């Protein structure tokens, strides 16, 4: 009985030890397998290096332009206050405020009846004086003793009668008539016997012709014409109104071509050159840059402001700019040709040295550079002996997304 208990106890112990070993082996294997599977899953789920989005710009060779900024004001060089030159009543107005007109267009007409009558009176006086002169010349030609002179005078007199008749019929112009008649008058006077009488009559004719021209000019002034193409503004009269000489009628301005007067410090005036390109910015159009060109540089310095006027000419496309508008002027003061240029946005400073990131096969590689001359947008890159530096035209340098980037980081270029 005792033996049976001992055997039973031993048997139970063996069984318990076997079960313990079994669970240790099985569980251990399961744990090991689980750890291996988890490690494999973690390895599979570990993300690859994602490219960083960046923007780039090319390195290029070109002119580095150092600009000078100055305030300016737009003015028009074609601006005139139109005034009446003769007295009269306005019978026709062909203009209104802000109207565009062409050069030579009749803008306003005055009653011309009185001036037309004056012209007719002067024309009559002129014809009367001319008749007297012709009689004197005819007499001189008939009484001259010398046959040679008499023949020359008779020929000139005959031609004079012919051109007078042609002019009266409107078959030759006034200019043609006057030019030829003067030539014939000289011939007749030189060949005639009564030179003094003829000279006196000729002088009378000259005065009569001047009076006619004056009357004709006065008549023409009853029609107010545009001296240049432009815009009507500041209209001050109305149809039917009586005006006298000197009365202001309206203002005519042309703003297709404007000038901008910039004030440049006398210390900078030596950098200004006629023909240089100018960028113009107006507060009314903050996102737009207008182009101009230096037209002239004033030889006089303002003693109070210590500035000199620089006159810039611009084409006012669409007439967007109005005279009187203030401008921010950027003038190309110094030009350095054929420089290796990199955008200012690409330059970083690390450990006291300037560098840029260059894209090489989807990787950002930093390159140390030496910077020379600079303006607001570009910097000149100087040659360097640094083995880790140097860039070339055509290299794509990072200009955005590169402030915290590391050397050799993967990048993806975005527009």
GROMACS .gro file of C-alpha atoms in nm:
model
  415
    1UNK     CA    1   0.000   0.000   0.000
    2UNK     CA    2   0.286   0.218   0.089
    3UNK     CA    3   0.453   0.124  -0.238
    4UNK     CA    4   0.143   0.213  -0.434
    5UNK     CA    5   0.131   0.561  -0.281
    6UNK     CA    6   0.498   0.619  -0.362
    7UNK     CA    7   0.449   0.502  -0.716
    8UNK     CA    8   0.144   0.719  -0.755
    9UNK     CA    9   0.325   1.022  -0.618
   10UNK     CA   10   0.619   0.969  -0.850
   11UNK     CA   11   0.392   0.922  -1.145
   12UNK     CA   12   0.207   1.243  -1.069
   13UNK     CA   13   0.535   1.430  -1.035
   14UNK     CA   14   0.653   1.307  -1.373
   15UNK     CA   15   0.325   1.407  -1.529
   16UNK     CA   16   0.341   1.755  -1.375
   17UNK     CA   17   0.701   1.802  -1.487
   18UNK     CA   18   0.607   1.690  -1.838
   19UNK     CA   19   0.315   1.930  -1.854
   20UNK     CA   20   0.538   2.213  -1.730
   21UNK     CA   21   0.799   2.136  -1.990
   22UNK     CA   22   0.531   2.108  -2.256
   23UNK     CA   23   0.383   2.450  -2.176
   24UNK     CA   24   0.726   2.609  -2.154
   25UNK     CA   25   0.823   2.476  -2.495
   26UNK     CA   26   0.490   2.550  -2.660
   27UNK     CA   27   0.443   2.894  -2.508
   28UNK     CA   28   0.801   2.988  -2.562
   29UNK     CA   29   0.767   2.897  -2.926
   30UNK     CA   30   0.450   3.097  -2.954
   31UNK     CA   31   0.606   3.400  -2.793
   32UNK     CA   32   0.909   3.377  -3.014
   33UNK     CA   33   0.693   3.339  -3.321
   34UNK     CA   34   0.476   3.634  -3.214
   35UNK     CA   35   0.776   3.857  -3.156
   36UNK     CA   36   0.918   3.763  -3.494
   37UNK     CA   37   0.588   3.831  -3.670
   38UNK     CA   38   0.549   4.168  -3.492
   39UNK     CA   39   0.903   4.269  -3.580
   40UNK     CA   40   0.842   4.170  -3.942
   41UNK     CA   41   0.518   4.370  -3.950
   42UNK     CA   42   0.686   4.672  -3.799
   43UNK     CA   43   0.964   4.645  -4.058
   44UNK     CA   44   0.707   4.628  -4.335
   45UNK     CA   45   0.508   4.923  -4.195
   46UNK     CA   46   0.815   5.144  -4.148
   47UNK     CA   47   0.763   5.437  -4.403
   48UNK     CA   48   1.017   5.519  -4.669
   49UNK     CA   49   1.170   5.875  -4.682
   50UNK     CA   50   0.910   6.112  -4.836
   51UNK     CA   51   1.032   6.387  -5.070
   52UNK     CA   52   0.992   6.742  -4.947
   53UNK     CA   53   0.802   6.982  -5.175
   54UNK     CA   54   1.020   7.274  -5.289
   55UNK     CA   55   1.026   7.551  -5.548
   56UNK     CA   56   1.326   7.624  -5.768
   57UNK     CA   57   1.466   7.894  -5.996
   58UNK     CA   58   1.755   7.876  -6.245
   59UNK     CA   59   2.101   8.021  -6.201
   60UNK     CA   60   2.169   8.248  -6.500
   61UNK     CA   61   2.413   8.491  -6.654
   62UNK     CA   62   2.290   8.844  -6.715
   63UNK     CA   63   2.319   9.211  -6.630
   64UNK     CA   64   2.300   9.308  -6.265
   65UNK     CA   65   2.113   9.637  -6.239
   66UNK     CA   66   2.145   9.854  -5.930
   67UNK     CA   67   1.836  10.074  -5.910
   68UNK     CA   68   1.780  10.405  -5.740
   69UNK     CA   69   1.441  10.484  -5.588
   70UNK     CA   70   1.287  10.829  -5.590
   71UNK     CA   71   0.944  10.994  -5.554
   72UNK     CA   72   0.791  11.142  -5.867
   73UNK     CA   73   0.481  11.307  -6.009
   74UNK     CA   74   0.304  11.252  -6.342
   75UNK     CA   75   0.259  11.560  -6.560
   76UNK     CA   76   0.141  11.617  -6.916
   77UNK     CA   77   0.357  11.805  -7.164
   78UNK     CA   78   0.057  11.880  -7.390
   79UNK     CA   79  -0.173  12.101  -7.185
   80UNK     CA   80  -0.330  12.425  -7.308
   81UNK     CA   81  -0.606  12.659  -7.195
   82UNK     CA   82  -0.798  12.746  -7.511
   83UNK     CA   83  -0.900  13.115  -7.529
   84UNK     CA   84  -1.105  13.322  -7.772
   85UNK     CA   85  -0.880  13.536  -7.993
   86UNK     CA   86  -1.159  13.756  -8.134
   87UNK     CA   87  -1.487  13.896  -8.006
   88UNK     CA   88  -1.809  13.724  -8.103
   89UNK     CA   89  -2.113  13.519  -8.005
   90UNK     CA   90  -2.082  13.141  -7.978
   91UNK     CA   91  -2.306  12.990  -8.245
   92UNK     CA   92  -2.178  12.630  -8.233
   93UNK     CA   93  -2.007  12.407  -7.975
   94UNK     CA   94  -1.888  12.063  -8.081
   95UNK     CA   95  -1.738  11.959  -7.747
   96UNK     CA   96  -1.840  11.840  -7.404
   97UNK     CA   97  -1.655  11.762  -7.083
   98UNK     CA   98  -1.406  11.470  -7.106
   99UNK     CA   99  -1.459  11.433  -7.481
  100UNK     CA  100  -1.173  11.304  -7.696
  101UNK     CA  101  -1.101  11.522  -7.999
  102UNK     CA  102  -0.870  11.494  -8.300
  103UNK     CA  103  -0.607  11.743  -8.408
  104UNK     CA  104  -0.756  12.003  -8.645
  105UNK     CA  105  -1.119  11.938  -8.544
  106UNK     CA  106  -1.342  12.248  -8.517
  107UNK     CA  107  -1.435  12.266  -8.149
  108UNK     CA  108  -1.624  12.594  -8.130
  109UNK     CA  109  -1.751  12.857  -8.378
  110UNK     CA  110  -1.821  13.228  -8.330
  111UNK     CA  111  -2.056  13.442  -8.539
  112UNK     CA  112  -1.830  13.549  -8.827
  113UNK     CA  113  -2.056  13.791  -9.019
  114UNK     CA  114  -1.885  14.107  -8.899
  115UNK     CA  115  -1.539  13.966  -8.968
  116UNK     CA  116  -1.648  13.844  -9.310
  117UNK     CA  117  -1.770  14.194  -9.401
  118UNK     CA  118  -1.436  14.337  -9.290
  119UNK     CA  119  -1.256  14.093  -9.520
  120UNK     CA  120  -1.476  14.191  -9.813
  121UNK     CA  121  -1.407  14.564  -9.755
  122UNK     CA  122  -1.035  14.501  -9.750
  123UNK     CA  123  -1.061  14.290 -10.064
  124UNK     CA  124  -1.239  14.581 -10.238
  125UNK     CA  125  -0.971  14.827 -10.126
  126UNK     CA  126  -0.705  14.594 -10.253
  127UNK     CA  127  -0.868  14.560 -10.596
  128UNK     CA  128  -0.900  14.938 -10.622
  129UNK     CA  129  -0.534  14.987 -10.539
  130UNK     CA  130  -0.441  14.715 -10.786
  131UNK     CA  131  -0.636  14.888 -11.064
  132UNK     CA  132  -0.451  15.214 -11.001
  133UNK     CA  133  -0.120  15.034 -11.014
  134UNK     CA  134  -0.208  14.863 -11.340
  135UNK     CA  135  -0.294  15.199 -11.497
  136UNK     CA  136   0.039  15.346 -11.384
  137UNK     CA  137   0.226  15.047 -11.523
  138UNK     CA  138   0.037  15.054 -11.850
  139UNK     CA  139   0.116  15.424 -11.892
  140UNK     CA  140   0.481  15.362 -11.808
  141UNK     CA  141   0.504  15.087 -12.066
  142UNK     CA  142   0.349  15.300 -12.341
  143UNK     CA  143   0.559  15.613 -12.282
  144UNK     CA  144   0.903  15.456 -12.245
  145UNK     CA  145   1.137  15.578 -12.522
  146UNK     CA  146   1.362  15.276 -12.559
  147UNK     CA  147   1.217  15.008 -12.784
  148UNK     CA  148   1.398  14.726 -12.597
  149UNK     CA  149   1.272  14.843 -12.263
  150UNK     CA  150   0.929  14.918 -12.407
  151UNK     CA  151   0.903  14.561 -12.548
  152UNK     CA  152   1.007  14.409 -12.213
  153UNK     CA  153   0.757  14.625 -12.028
  154UNK     CA  154   0.478  14.544 -12.273
  155UNK     CA  155   0.545  14.169 -12.236
  156UNK     CA  156   0.543  14.193 -11.856
  157UNK     CA  157   0.229  14.402 -11.861
  158UNK     CA  158   0.052  14.151 -12.087
  159UNK     CA  159   0.146  13.861 -11.858
  160UNK     CA  160   0.037  14.064 -11.556
  161UNK     CA  161  -0.307  14.114 -11.711
  162UNK     CA  162  -0.328  13.742 -11.788
  163UNK     CA  163  -0.246  13.615 -11.436
  164UNK     CA  164  -0.479  13.876 -11.284
  165UNK     CA  165  -0.762  13.743 -11.497
  166UNK     CA  166  -0.675  13.381 -11.411
  167UNK     CA  167  -0.668  13.463 -11.039
  168UNK     CA  168  -1.004  13.641 -11.050
  169UNK     CA  169  -1.154  13.334 -11.220
  170UNK     CA  170  -1.002  13.106 -10.956
  171UNK     CA  171  -0.783  12.924 -11.204
  172UNK     CA  172  -0.459  12.986 -11.008
  173UNK     CA  173  -0.394  13.001 -10.636
  174UNK     CA  174  -0.344  13.321 -10.444
  175UNK     CA  175   0.010  13.219 -10.356
  176UNK     CA  176   0.096  13.154 -10.721
  177UNK     CA  177  -0.059  13.484 -10.825
  178UNK     CA  178   0.122  13.689 -10.559
  179UNK     CA  179   0.463  13.533 -10.627
  180UNK     CA  180   0.445  13.586 -11.003
  181UNK     CA  181   0.293  13.934 -10.983
  182UNK     CA  182   0.577  14.057 -10.762
  183UNK     CA  183   0.831  13.935 -11.017
  184UNK     CA  184   0.645  14.116 -11.296
  185UNK     CA  185   0.613  14.431 -11.087
  186UNK     CA  186   0.992  14.451 -11.058
  187UNK     CA  187   1.026  14.415 -11.436
  188UNK     CA  188   0.763  14.682 -11.503
  189UNK     CA  189   0.913  14.927 -11.256
  190UNK     CA  190   1.263  14.882 -11.396
  191UNK     CA  191   1.141  14.927 -11.757
  192UNK     CA  192   0.889  15.207 -11.695
  193UNK     CA  193   0.929  15.585 -11.714
  194UNK     CA  194   0.730  15.688 -11.401
  195UNK     CA  195   0.918  15.480 -11.145
  196UNK     CA  196   0.830  15.698 -10.847
  197UNK     CA  197   0.455  15.688 -10.915
  198UNK     CA  198   0.467  15.313 -10.971
  199UNK     CA  199   0.665  15.256 -10.651
  200UNK     CA  200   0.409  15.455 -10.454
  201UNK     CA  201   0.120  15.263 -10.606
  202UNK     CA  202   0.299  14.933 -10.540
  203UNK     CA  203   0.347  15.024 -10.175
  204UNK     CA  204  -0.022  15.103 -10.151
  205UNK     CA  205  -0.102  14.762 -10.296
  206UNK     CA  206   0.128  14.594 -10.046
  207UNK     CA  207  -0.052  14.762  -9.755
  208UNK     CA  208  -0.387  14.663  -9.903
  209UNK     CA  209  -0.273  14.301  -9.934
  210UNK     CA  210  -0.157  14.302  -9.573
  211UNK     CA  211  -0.497  14.432  -9.464
  212UNK     CA  212  -0.665  14.153  -9.657
  213UNK     CA  213  -0.446  13.889  -9.498
  214UNK     CA  214  -0.512  14.034  -9.154
  215UNK     CA  215  -0.888  14.030  -9.213
  216UNK     CA  216  -0.869  13.673  -9.344
  217UNK     CA  217  -0.670  13.565  -9.036
  218UNK     CA  218  -0.924  13.729  -8.805
  219UNK     CA  219  -1.205  13.548  -8.986
  220UNK     CA  220  -1.026  13.216  -8.941
  221UNK     CA  221  -1.005  13.281  -8.566
  222UNK     CA  222  -1.383  13.260  -8.538
  223UNK     CA  223  -1.338  12.882  -8.568
  224UNK     CA  224  -1.154  12.735  -8.268
  225UNK     CA  225  -0.964  12.425  -8.379
  226UNK     CA  226  -0.778  12.161  -8.177
  227UNK     CA  227  -0.400  12.222  -8.202
  228UNK     CA  228  -0.339  11.857  -8.104
  229UNK     CA  229  -0.540  11.546  -8.022
  230UNK     CA  230  -0.654  11.531  -7.663
  231UNK     CA  231  -0.933  11.547  -7.406
  232UNK     CA  232  -1.159  11.843  -7.330
  233UNK     CA  233  -1.180  11.947  -6.965
  234UNK     CA  234  -1.278  12.250  -6.755
  235UNK     CA  235  -1.542  12.367  -7.005
  236UNK     CA  236  -1.635  12.727  -6.911
  237UNK     CA  237  -1.871  12.862  -7.180
  238UNK     CA  238  -2.208  12.779  -7.336
  239UNK     CA  239  -2.368  12.818  -7.682
  240UNK     CA  240  -2.508  13.167  -7.742
  241UNK     CA  241  -2.267  13.330  -7.500
  242UNK     CA  242  -2.085  13.646  -7.608
  243UNK     CA  243  -1.710  13.624  -7.556
  244UNK     CA  244  -1.429  13.870  -7.604
  245UNK     CA  245  -1.065  13.818  -7.698
  246UNK     CA  246  -0.888  13.647  -7.409
  247UNK     CA  247  -1.194  13.470  -7.265
  248UNK     CA  248  -1.106  13.119  -7.140
  249UNK     CA  249  -1.318  12.859  -7.319
  250UNK     CA  250  -1.190  12.517  -7.203
  251UNK     CA  251  -0.872  12.319  -7.144
  252UNK     CA  252  -0.728  12.065  -7.386
  253UNK     CA  253  -0.489  11.798  -7.254
  254UNK     CA  254  -0.319  11.499  -7.407
  255UNK     CA  255  -0.231  11.215  -7.169
  256UNK     CA  256  -0.130  10.948  -7.419
  257UNK     CA  257   0.233  11.037  -7.351
  258UNK     CA  258   0.313  11.158  -6.999
  259UNK     CA  259   0.619  11.276  -6.818
  260UNK     CA  260   0.713  11.182  -6.463
  261UNK     CA  261   0.930  11.434  -6.280
  262UNK     CA  262   1.148  11.255  -6.025
  263UNK     CA  263   1.359  11.423  -5.758
  264UNK     CA  264   1.703  11.265  -5.734
  265UNK     CA  265   1.959  11.358  -5.468
  266UNK     CA  266   2.249  11.557  -5.605
  267UNK     CA  267   2.488  11.292  -5.468
  268UNK     CA  268   2.323  11.035  -5.699
  269UNK     CA  269   2.272  11.248  -6.008
  270UNK     CA  270   2.607  11.136  -6.155
  271UNK     CA  271   2.460  10.786  -6.193
  272UNK     CA  272   2.172  10.907  -6.409
  273UNK     CA  273   2.193  10.868  -6.786
  274UNK     CA  274   1.950  10.966  -7.061
  275UNK     CA  275   1.790  10.659  -7.218
  276UNK     CA  276   1.798  10.443  -6.904
  277UNK     CA  277   1.492  10.225  -6.837
  278UNK     CA  278   1.265  10.317  -6.546
  279UNK     CA  279   1.006  10.121  -6.347
  280UNK     CA  280   0.708  10.327  -6.228
  281UNK     CA  281   0.459  10.227  -5.960
  282UNK     CA  282   0.146  10.426  -5.878
  283UNK     CA  283  -0.061  10.385  -5.561
  284UNK     CA  284  -0.378  10.354  -5.771
  285UNK     CA  285  -0.234  10.037  -5.931
  286UNK     CA  286  -0.023   9.869  -5.659
  287UNK     CA  287   0.020   9.540  -5.847
  288UNK     CA  288   0.119   9.693  -6.181
  289UNK     CA  289   0.458   9.818  -6.300
  290UNK     CA  290   0.468  10.080  -6.577
  291UNK     CA  291   0.773  10.134  -6.796
  292UNK     CA  292   0.943  10.463  -6.877
  293UNK     CA  293   1.270  10.605  -7.003
  294UNK     CA  294   1.490  10.887  -6.879
  295UNK     CA  295   1.430  11.174  -7.123
  296UNK     CA  296   1.631  11.457  -6.967
  297UNK     CA  297   1.827  11.554  -6.656
  298UNK     CA  298   1.789  11.907  -6.525
  299UNK     CA  299   2.114  12.106  -6.504
  300UNK     CA  300   1.985  12.288  -6.193
  301UNK     CA  301   1.994  12.159  -5.833
  302UNK     CA  302   1.727  12.273  -5.587
  303UNK     CA  303   1.936  12.443  -5.316
  304UNK     CA  304   1.681  12.372  -5.041
  305UNK     CA  305   1.606  12.007  -5.114
  306UNK     CA  306   1.950  11.926  -5.264
  307UNK     CA  307   1.772  11.741  -5.541
  308UNK     CA  308   1.775  11.752  -5.919
  309UNK     CA  309   1.481  11.695  -6.153
  310UNK     CA  310   1.501  11.387  -6.375
  311UNK     CA  311   1.237  11.387  -6.649
  312UNK     CA  312   1.100  11.047  -6.747
  313UNK     CA  313   0.875  10.985  -7.045
  314UNK     CA  314   0.615  10.707  -7.050
  315UNK     CA  315   0.344  10.580  -7.283
  316UNK     CA  316   0.016  10.596  -7.092
  317UNK     CA  317  -0.158  10.285  -7.226
  318UNK     CA  318  -0.533  10.308  -7.177
  319UNK     CA  319  -0.487  10.655  -7.024
  320UNK     CA  320  -0.483  10.488  -6.682
  321UNK     CA  321  -0.243  10.739  -6.528
  322UNK     CA  322  -0.371  11.091  -6.464
  323UNK     CA  323  -0.155  11.404  -6.442
  324UNK     CA  324  -0.084  11.482  -6.078
  325UNK     CA  325  -0.058  11.119  -5.963
  326UNK     CA  326   0.239  11.043  -5.739
  327UNK     CA  327   0.477  10.768  -5.843
  328UNK     CA  328   0.749  10.553  -5.692
  329UNK     CA  329   1.033  10.567  -5.940
  330UNK     CA  330   1.304  10.301  -5.979
  331UNK     CA  331   1.578  10.413  -6.216
  332UNK     CA  332   1.852  10.184  -6.349
  333UNK     CA  333   2.146  10.375  -6.198
  334UNK     CA  334   2.431  10.126  -6.245
  335UNK     CA  335   2.450   9.830  -6.485
  336UNK     CA  336   2.707   9.551  -6.445
  337UNK     CA  337   2.697   9.328  -6.753
  338UNK     CA  338   2.743   8.950  -6.781
  339UNK     CA  339   2.733   8.842  -6.417
  340UNK     CA  340   2.647   8.500  -6.271
  341UNK     CA  341   2.321   8.566  -6.088
  342UNK     CA  342   2.128   8.374  -5.826
  343UNK     CA  343   1.790   8.480  -5.677
  344UNK     CA  344   1.810   8.641  -5.335
  345UNK     CA  345   1.541   8.398  -5.210
  346UNK     CA  346   1.782   8.108  -5.269
  347UNK     CA  347   2.059   8.234  -5.038
  348UNK     CA  348   2.086   8.098  -4.683
  349UNK     CA  349   2.344   8.163  -4.412
  350UNK     CA  350   2.467   7.876  -4.196
  351UNK     CA  351   2.759   7.897  -3.956
  352UNK     CA  352   2.837   8.241  -4.091
  353UNK     CA  353   2.869   8.123  -4.452
  354UNK     CA  354   2.635   8.176  -4.746
  355UNK     CA  355   2.505   7.875  -4.935
  356UNK     CA  356   2.235   7.761  -5.175
  357UNK     CA  357   2.070   7.426  -5.229
  358UNK     CA  358   2.100   7.279  -5.580
  359UNK     CA  359   1.872   7.000  -5.701
  360UNK     CA  360   2.068   6.699  -5.824
  361UNK     CA  361   1.875   6.383  -5.908
  362UNK     CA  362   1.588   6.463  -5.669
  363UNK     CA  363   1.831   6.544  -5.390
  364UNK     CA  364   1.906   6.882  -5.234
  365UNK     CA  365   2.281   6.943  -5.226
  366UNK     CA  366   2.411   7.249  -5.051
  367UNK     CA  367   2.677   7.456  -5.218
  368UNK     CA  368   2.880   7.729  -5.051
  369UNK     CA  369   2.899   8.052  -5.251
  370UNK     CA  370   3.076   8.387  -5.240
  371UNK     CA  371   2.842   8.682  -5.300
  372UNK     CA  372   2.950   9.000  -5.481
  373UNK     CA  373   2.722   9.285  -5.591
  374UNK     CA  374   2.355   9.266  -5.501
  375UNK     CA  375   2.022   9.428  -5.574
  376UNK     CA  376   1.675   9.363  -5.438
  377UNK     CA  377   1.616   9.049  -5.643
  378UNK     CA  378   1.954   8.900  -5.741
  379UNK     CA  379   2.306   8.855  -5.611
  380UNK     CA  380   2.626   8.811  -5.805
  381UNK     CA  381   2.804   8.478  -5.741
  382UNK     CA  382   3.183   8.510  -5.742
  383UNK     CA  383   3.422   8.233  -5.846
  384UNK     CA  384   3.532   8.011  -5.554
  385UNK     CA  385   3.802   7.750  -5.493
  386UNK     CA  386   3.593   7.575  -5.228
  387UNK     CA  387   3.562   7.207  -5.335
  388UNK     CA  388   3.216   7.194  -5.178
  389UNK     CA  389   3.094   7.508  -5.346
  390UNK     CA  390   3.036   7.665  -5.682
  391UNK     CA  391   2.734   7.676  -5.907
  392UNK     CA  392   2.688   7.710  -6.282
  393UNK     CA  393   2.432   7.863  -6.519
  394UNK     CA  394   2.132   7.636  -6.554
  395UNK     CA  395   2.156   7.491  -6.203
  396UNK     CA  396   1.819   7.475  -6.029
  397UNK     CA  397   1.840   7.632  -5.684
  398UNK     CA  398   1.578   7.606  -5.410
  399UNK     CA  399   1.390   7.930  -5.340
  400UNK     CA  400   1.112   7.798  -5.114
  401UNK     CA  401   1.079   7.516  -4.862
  402UNK     CA  402   1.454   7.503  -4.793
  403UNK     CA  403   1.500   7.689  -4.464
  404UNK     CA  404   1.514   7.375  -4.248
  405UNK     CA  405   1.617   7.123  -4.510
  406UNK     CA  406   1.922   6.901  -4.469
  407UNK     CA  407   2.197   6.820  -4.713
  408UNK     CA  408   2.110   6.530  -4.946
  409UNK     CA  409   1.739   6.539  -4.852
  410UNK     CA  410   1.494   6.406  -5.106
  411UNK     CA  411   1.291   6.682  -5.271
  412UNK     CA  412   1.004   6.715  -5.513
  413UNK     CA  413   0.988   7.026  -5.731
  414UNK     CA  414   0.647   7.196  -5.742
  415UNK     CA  415   0.536   7.484  -5.956
   0.00000   0.00000   0.00000
